[in-house]
């Protein structure tokens, strides 16, 4: 039996879960999310506790049991609390600005990079004196916000020698000593 799939999901009072055919829809104060699930999975909501069970022990159903439990749990947390990611730009002259849902990055290339964000994501930028510029992303969809963060980080990956690049706030970067340290 799947250890993750057996775990119950506590549903807050402000969140409602409906299942129509093979689509689970979760509504809450932060928005509405839906996910298509396998017909072999059954959802049971009792006293604000959601449990997911599978119809048989086939290999494919065992693999999907924990996956769908994790996806539905992420949707419940997303519509009730939301997800927040903070990125910082470390490097001399690195800047970011926001107009609407378009981010404008200046990362040391010959041109600026413009990124159009999906409407589900709220964005805020901070540029304070003597601090690294920051991008703060908020959304109810964990998968979408993670994908956008990965796209932003791909513009300037953190390099191990000087530590320059785009990183999460609080992320530790393993630094390498240069070639002069070996002598």
PDB file of C-alpha atoms in Angstrom:
ATOM      1  CA  UNK A   1       0.000   0.000   0.000  1.00  0.00           C
ATOM      2  CA  UNK A   2       1.238   3.484  -0.835  1.00  0.00           C
ATOM      3  CA  UNK A   3       2.426   5.262   2.293  1.00  0.00           C
ATOM      4  CA  UNK A   4       1.721   8.702   0.858  1.00  0.00           C
ATOM      5  CA  UNK A   5      -1.549   7.608  -0.747  1.00  0.00           C
ATOM      6  CA  UNK A   6      -2.901   6.343   2.616  1.00  0.00           C
ATOM      7  CA  UNK A   7      -2.406   9.701   4.347  1.00  0.00           C
ATOM      8  CA  UNK A   8      -5.641  11.637   4.836  1.00  0.00           C
ATOM      9  CA  UNK A   9      -6.005  15.231   3.641  1.00  0.00           C
ATOM     10  CA  UNK A  10      -7.453  17.725   6.143  1.00  0.00           C
ATOM     11  CA  UNK A  11      -9.768  20.078   4.261  1.00  0.00           C
ATOM     12  CA  UNK A  12     -10.224  23.574   5.797  1.00  0.00           C
ATOM     13  CA  UNK A  13     -13.767  24.867   6.281  1.00  0.00           C
ATOM     14  CA  UNK A  14     -13.454  27.500   3.518  1.00  0.00           C
ATOM     15  CA  UNK A  15     -12.462  24.901   0.887  1.00  0.00           C
ATOM     16  CA  UNK A  16     -14.926  22.800  -1.118  1.00  0.00           C
ATOM     17  CA  UNK A  17     -14.010  19.734  -3.173  1.00  0.00           C
ATOM     18  CA  UNK A  18     -16.203  18.370  -5.968  1.00  0.00           C
ATOM     19  CA  UNK A  19     -15.671  15.440  -8.309  1.00  0.00           C
ATOM     20  CA  UNK A  20     -17.418  15.217 -11.662  1.00  0.00           C
ATOM     21  CA  UNK A  21     -16.505  12.245 -13.838  1.00  0.00           C
ATOM     22  CA  UNK A  22     -12.688  12.102 -13.663  1.00  0.00           C
ATOM     23  CA  UNK A  23     -12.076  15.764 -12.756  1.00  0.00           C
ATOM     24  CA  UNK A  24     -11.539  16.951  -9.175  1.00  0.00           C
ATOM     25  CA  UNK A  25     -12.222  20.655  -8.573  1.00  0.00           C
ATOM     26  CA  UNK A  26     -11.035  22.446  -5.437  1.00  0.00           C
ATOM     27  CA  UNK A  27     -12.434  25.916  -4.634  1.00  0.00           C
ATOM     28  CA  UNK A  28     -11.229  28.221  -1.896  1.00  0.00           C
ATOM     29  CA  UNK A  29     -10.570  31.834  -0.979  1.00  0.00           C
ATOM     30  CA  UNK A  30      -7.411  32.041  -3.148  1.00  0.00           C
ATOM     31  CA  UNK A  31      -8.985  30.599  -6.320  1.00  0.00           C
ATOM     32  CA  UNK A  32     -10.120  27.451  -8.038  1.00  0.00           C
ATOM     33  CA  UNK A  33      -8.000  24.546  -9.325  1.00  0.00           C
ATOM     34  CA  UNK A  34      -8.953  21.343 -11.134  1.00  0.00           C
ATOM     35  CA  UNK A  35      -7.106  18.109 -11.877  1.00  0.00           C
ATOM     36  CA  UNK A  36      -8.011  15.109 -14.020  1.00  0.00           C
ATOM     37  CA  UNK A  37      -7.542  11.855 -12.107  1.00  0.00           C
ATOM     38  CA  UNK A  38      -7.620   8.187 -12.993  1.00  0.00           C
ATOM     39  CA  UNK A  39     -11.037   6.499 -12.858  1.00  0.00           C
ATOM     40  CA  UNK A  40      -9.475   3.799 -10.632  1.00  0.00           C
ATOM     41  CA  UNK A  41      -9.199   6.308  -7.747  1.00  0.00           C
ATOM     42  CA  UNK A  42     -12.095   6.946  -5.369  1.00  0.00           C
ATOM     43  CA  UNK A  43     -12.379  10.041  -3.194  1.00  0.00           C
ATOM     44  CA  UNK A  44     -14.270   9.994   0.096  1.00  0.00           C
ATOM     45  CA  UNK A  45     -14.919  13.177   2.090  1.00  0.00           C
ATOM     46  CA  UNK A  46     -16.082  12.649   5.668  1.00  0.00           C
ATOM     47  CA  UNK A  47     -15.933  15.243   8.491  1.00  0.00           C
ATOM     48  CA  UNK A  48     -13.526  17.507   6.518  1.00  0.00           C
ATOM     49  CA  UNK A  49     -11.109  14.579   6.036  1.00  0.00           C
ATOM     50  CA  UNK A  50     -10.492  13.485   2.443  1.00  0.00           C
ATOM     51  CA  UNK A  51      -9.193   9.969   1.809  1.00  0.00           C
ATOM     52  CA  UNK A  52      -8.170   8.559  -1.547  1.00  0.00           C
ATOM     53  CA  UNK A  53      -8.384   4.833  -2.266  1.00  0.00           C
ATOM     54  CA  UNK A  54      -7.725   2.722  -5.336  1.00  0.00           C
ATOM     55  CA  UNK A  55      -9.936   0.019  -6.798  1.00  0.00           C
ATOM     56  CA  UNK A  56      -7.223  -2.635  -7.235  1.00  0.00           C
ATOM     57  CA  UNK A  57      -3.527  -3.284  -6.637  1.00  0.00           C
ATOM     58  CA  UNK A  58      -2.302  -3.133 -10.223  1.00  0.00           C
ATOM     59  CA  UNK A  59       1.179  -1.690 -10.606  1.00  0.00           C
ATOM     60  CA  UNK A  60      -0.050   1.419 -12.474  1.00  0.00           C
ATOM     61  CA  UNK A  61      -2.739   2.166  -9.862  1.00  0.00           C
ATOM     62  CA  UNK A  62      -0.257   1.780  -7.009  1.00  0.00           C
ATOM     63  CA  UNK A  63       2.037   4.265  -8.733  1.00  0.00           C
ATOM     64  CA  UNK A  64      -0.765   6.788  -9.295  1.00  0.00           C
ATOM     65  CA  UNK A  65      -2.239   6.496  -5.771  1.00  0.00           C
ATOM     66  CA  UNK A  66       0.401   8.593  -4.029  1.00  0.00           C
ATOM     67  CA  UNK A  67       0.695  10.960  -6.987  1.00  0.00           C
ATOM     68  CA  UNK A  68      -2.971  11.943  -6.971  1.00  0.00           C
ATOM     69  CA  UNK A  69      -2.998  12.306  -3.197  1.00  0.00           C
ATOM     70  CA  UNK A  70      -0.035  14.708  -3.404  1.00  0.00           C
ATOM     71  CA  UNK A  71      -1.602  16.684  -6.273  1.00  0.00           C
ATOM     72  CA  UNK A  72      -4.927  17.091  -4.456  1.00  0.00           C
ATOM     73  CA  UNK A  73      -3.158  18.049  -1.211  1.00  0.00           C
ATOM     74  CA  UNK A  74      -1.164  20.714  -3.099  1.00  0.00           C
ATOM     75  CA  UNK A  75      -4.405  22.058  -4.581  1.00  0.00           C
ATOM     76  CA  UNK A  76      -6.069  22.240  -1.126  1.00  0.00           C
ATOM     77  CA  UNK A  77      -3.077  24.087   0.358  1.00  0.00           C
ATOM     78  CA  UNK A  78      -2.896  26.369  -2.682  1.00  0.00           C
ATOM     79  CA  UNK A  79      -6.505  27.560  -2.618  1.00  0.00           C
ATOM     80  CA  UNK A  80      -6.510  28.004   1.164  1.00  0.00           C
ATOM     81  CA  UNK A  81      -3.047  29.477   1.900  1.00  0.00           C
ATOM     82  CA  UNK A  82      -1.352  29.933  -1.480  1.00  0.00           C
ATOM     83  CA  UNK A  83       2.289  29.488  -2.430  1.00  0.00           C
ATOM     84  CA  UNK A  84       4.989  32.160  -2.323  1.00  0.00           C
ATOM     85  CA  UNK A  85       8.479  32.058  -3.855  1.00  0.00           C
ATOM     86  CA  UNK A  86      11.153  34.715  -3.444  1.00  0.00           C
ATOM     87  CA  UNK A  87      14.052  35.004  -5.885  1.00  0.00           C
ATOM     88  CA  UNK A  88      17.045  37.322  -5.574  1.00  0.00           C
ATOM     89  CA  UNK A  89      19.371  38.546  -8.312  1.00  0.00           C
ATOM     90  CA  UNK A  90      23.002  38.422  -7.163  1.00  0.00           C
ATOM     91  CA  UNK A  91      25.429  40.281  -9.394  1.00  0.00           C
ATOM     92  CA  UNK A  92      26.697  43.760 -10.182  1.00  0.00           C
ATOM     93  CA  UNK A  93      24.201  45.636 -12.342  1.00  0.00           C
ATOM     94  CA  UNK A  94      21.507  42.934 -12.266  1.00  0.00           C
ATOM     95  CA  UNK A  95      18.082  44.584 -12.185  1.00  0.00           C
ATOM     96  CA  UNK A  96      14.444  43.628 -12.560  1.00  0.00           C
ATOM     97  CA  UNK A  97      11.322  45.710 -13.017  1.00  0.00           C
ATOM     98  CA  UNK A  98       7.663  44.833 -13.352  1.00  0.00           C
ATOM     99  CA  UNK A  99       4.955  46.451 -15.479  1.00  0.00           C
ATOM    100  CA  UNK A 100       1.676  44.606 -15.106  1.00  0.00           C
ATOM    101  CA  UNK A 101       2.455  40.916 -15.567  1.00  0.00           C
ATOM    102  CA  UNK A 102       5.621  41.474 -17.628  1.00  0.00           C
ATOM    103  CA  UNK A 103       9.025  41.182 -15.956  1.00  0.00           C
ATOM    104  CA  UNK A 104      11.988  43.063 -17.455  1.00  0.00           C
ATOM    105  CA  UNK A 105      15.377  41.574 -16.506  1.00  0.00           C
ATOM    106  CA  UNK A 106      18.732  43.269 -16.999  1.00  0.00           C
ATOM    107  CA  UNK A 107      21.251  40.486 -16.370  1.00  0.00           C
ATOM    108  CA  UNK A 108      24.462  41.597 -18.051  1.00  0.00           C
ATOM    109  CA  UNK A 109      23.532  40.465 -21.553  1.00  0.00           C
ATOM    110  CA  UNK A 110      23.498  42.879 -24.502  1.00  0.00           C
ATOM    111  CA  UNK A 111      19.698  43.027 -24.338  1.00  0.00           C
ATOM    112  CA  UNK A 112      17.024  42.943 -21.658  1.00  0.00           C
ATOM    113  CA  UNK A 113      14.932  39.805 -21.170  1.00  0.00           C
ATOM    114  CA  UNK A 114      11.144  40.225 -21.036  1.00  0.00           C
ATOM    115  CA  UNK A 115       8.970  37.490 -19.490  1.00  0.00           C
ATOM    116  CA  UNK A 116       5.177  37.482 -19.782  1.00  0.00           C
ATOM    117  CA  UNK A 117       3.733  35.788 -16.673  1.00  0.00           C
ATOM    118  CA  UNK A 118       0.451  33.857 -16.617  1.00  0.00           C
ATOM    119  CA  UNK A 119      -2.520  35.759 -15.119  1.00  0.00           C
ATOM    120  CA  UNK A 120      -2.737  33.286 -12.192  1.00  0.00           C
ATOM    121  CA  UNK A 121       0.567  34.570 -10.775  1.00  0.00           C
ATOM    122  CA  UNK A 122       0.869  37.785  -8.769  1.00  0.00           C
ATOM    123  CA  UNK A 123       4.312  39.368  -9.000  1.00  0.00           C
ATOM    124  CA  UNK A 124       6.120  42.033  -7.000  1.00  0.00           C
ATOM    125  CA  UNK A 125       9.654  43.357  -7.358  1.00  0.00           C
ATOM    126  CA  UNK A 126      11.839  45.010  -4.726  1.00  0.00           C
ATOM    127  CA  UNK A 127      14.953  47.065  -5.387  1.00  0.00           C
ATOM    128  CA  UNK A 128      16.474  48.570  -2.246  1.00  0.00           C
ATOM    129  CA  UNK A 129      19.773  50.358  -1.957  1.00  0.00           C
ATOM    130  CA  UNK A 130      22.713  48.091  -0.944  1.00  0.00           C
ATOM    131  CA  UNK A 131      20.514  44.971  -1.258  1.00  0.00           C
ATOM    132  CA  UNK A 132      20.027  42.510  -4.090  1.00  0.00           C
ATOM    133  CA  UNK A 133      16.934  43.029  -6.273  1.00  0.00           C
ATOM    134  CA  UNK A 134      14.138  40.557  -5.480  1.00  0.00           C
ATOM    135  CA  UNK A 135      11.218  39.019  -7.354  1.00  0.00           C
ATOM    136  CA  UNK A 136       8.299  37.787  -5.223  1.00  0.00           C
ATOM    137  CA  UNK A 137       5.824  35.409  -6.894  1.00  0.00           C
ATOM    138  CA  UNK A 138       2.492  34.302  -5.389  1.00  0.00           C
ATOM    139  CA  UNK A 139      -0.001  31.793  -6.765  1.00  0.00           C
ATOM    140  CA  UNK A 140      -2.429  29.063  -5.773  1.00  0.00           C
ATOM    141  CA  UNK A 141      -0.944  26.600  -8.296  1.00  0.00           C
ATOM    142  CA  UNK A 142       2.243  24.994  -6.965  1.00  0.00           C
ATOM    143  CA  UNK A 143       3.212  23.424 -10.282  1.00  0.00           C
ATOM    144  CA  UNK A 144       2.803  26.672 -12.223  1.00  0.00           C
ATOM    145  CA  UNK A 145       4.785  28.806  -9.765  1.00  0.00           C
ATOM    146  CA  UNK A 146       7.591  26.226  -9.709  1.00  0.00           C
ATOM    147  CA  UNK A 147       7.727  26.176 -13.498  1.00  0.00           C
ATOM    148  CA  UNK A 148       7.904  29.986 -13.695  1.00  0.00           C
ATOM    149  CA  UNK A 149      10.681  30.047 -11.049  1.00  0.00           C
ATOM    150  CA  UNK A 150      12.657  27.482 -13.041  1.00  0.00           C
ATOM    151  CA  UNK A 151      12.255  29.575 -16.195  1.00  0.00           C
ATOM    152  CA  UNK A 152      13.444  32.733 -14.407  1.00  0.00           C
ATOM    153  CA  UNK A 153      16.436  30.909 -12.890  1.00  0.00           C
ATOM    154  CA  UNK A 154      17.416  29.585 -16.333  1.00  0.00           C
ATOM    155  CA  UNK A 155      18.126  33.161 -17.505  1.00  0.00           C
ATOM    156  CA  UNK A 156      21.216  33.312 -15.235  1.00  0.00           C
ATOM    157  CA  UNK A 157      22.125  30.109 -13.430  1.00  0.00           C
ATOM    158  CA  UNK A 158      24.109  30.547 -10.208  1.00  0.00           C
ATOM    159  CA  UNK A 159      27.770  29.997 -10.975  1.00  0.00           C
ATOM    160  CA  UNK A 160      30.007  28.400  -8.317  1.00  0.00           C
ATOM    161  CA  UNK A 161      33.039  30.732  -8.491  1.00  0.00           C
ATOM    162  CA  UNK A 162      31.604  34.157  -7.654  1.00  0.00           C
ATOM    163  CA  UNK A 163      28.072  33.077  -6.716  1.00  0.00           C
ATOM    164  CA  UNK A 164      26.443  35.373  -9.284  1.00  0.00           C
ATOM    165  CA  UNK A 165      23.040  34.542 -10.755  1.00  0.00           C
ATOM    166  CA  UNK A 166      19.380  34.190  -9.821  1.00  0.00           C
ATOM    167  CA  UNK A 167      18.699  32.152  -6.695  1.00  0.00           C
ATOM    168  CA  UNK A 168      16.011  31.553  -4.086  1.00  0.00           C
ATOM    169  CA  UNK A 169      16.238  33.675  -0.941  1.00  0.00           C
ATOM    170  CA  UNK A 170      18.220  31.708   1.637  1.00  0.00           C
ATOM    171  CA  UNK A 171      19.615  29.216  -0.892  1.00  0.00           C
ATOM    172  CA  UNK A 172      23.167  28.099  -0.134  1.00  0.00           C
ATOM    173  CA  UNK A 173      25.585  27.980  -3.056  1.00  0.00           C
ATOM    174  CA  UNK A 174      28.611  25.700  -2.860  1.00  0.00           C
ATOM    175  CA  UNK A 175      31.539  27.875  -3.809  1.00  0.00           C
ATOM    176  CA  UNK A 176      34.635  26.603  -5.593  1.00  0.00           C
ATOM    177  CA  UNK A 177      38.071  28.034  -5.167  1.00  0.00           C
ATOM    178  CA  UNK A 178      39.602  29.272  -8.416  1.00  0.00           C
ATOM    179  CA  UNK A 179      42.661  27.881 -10.170  1.00  0.00           C
ATOM    180  CA  UNK A 180      44.975  30.103  -8.137  1.00  0.00           C
ATOM    181  CA  UNK A 181      44.004  28.320  -4.896  1.00  0.00           C
ATOM    182  CA  UNK A 182      45.569  25.043  -6.068  1.00  0.00           C
ATOM    183  CA  UNK A 183      49.137  26.400  -5.986  1.00  0.00           C
TER     184      UNK A 183
END
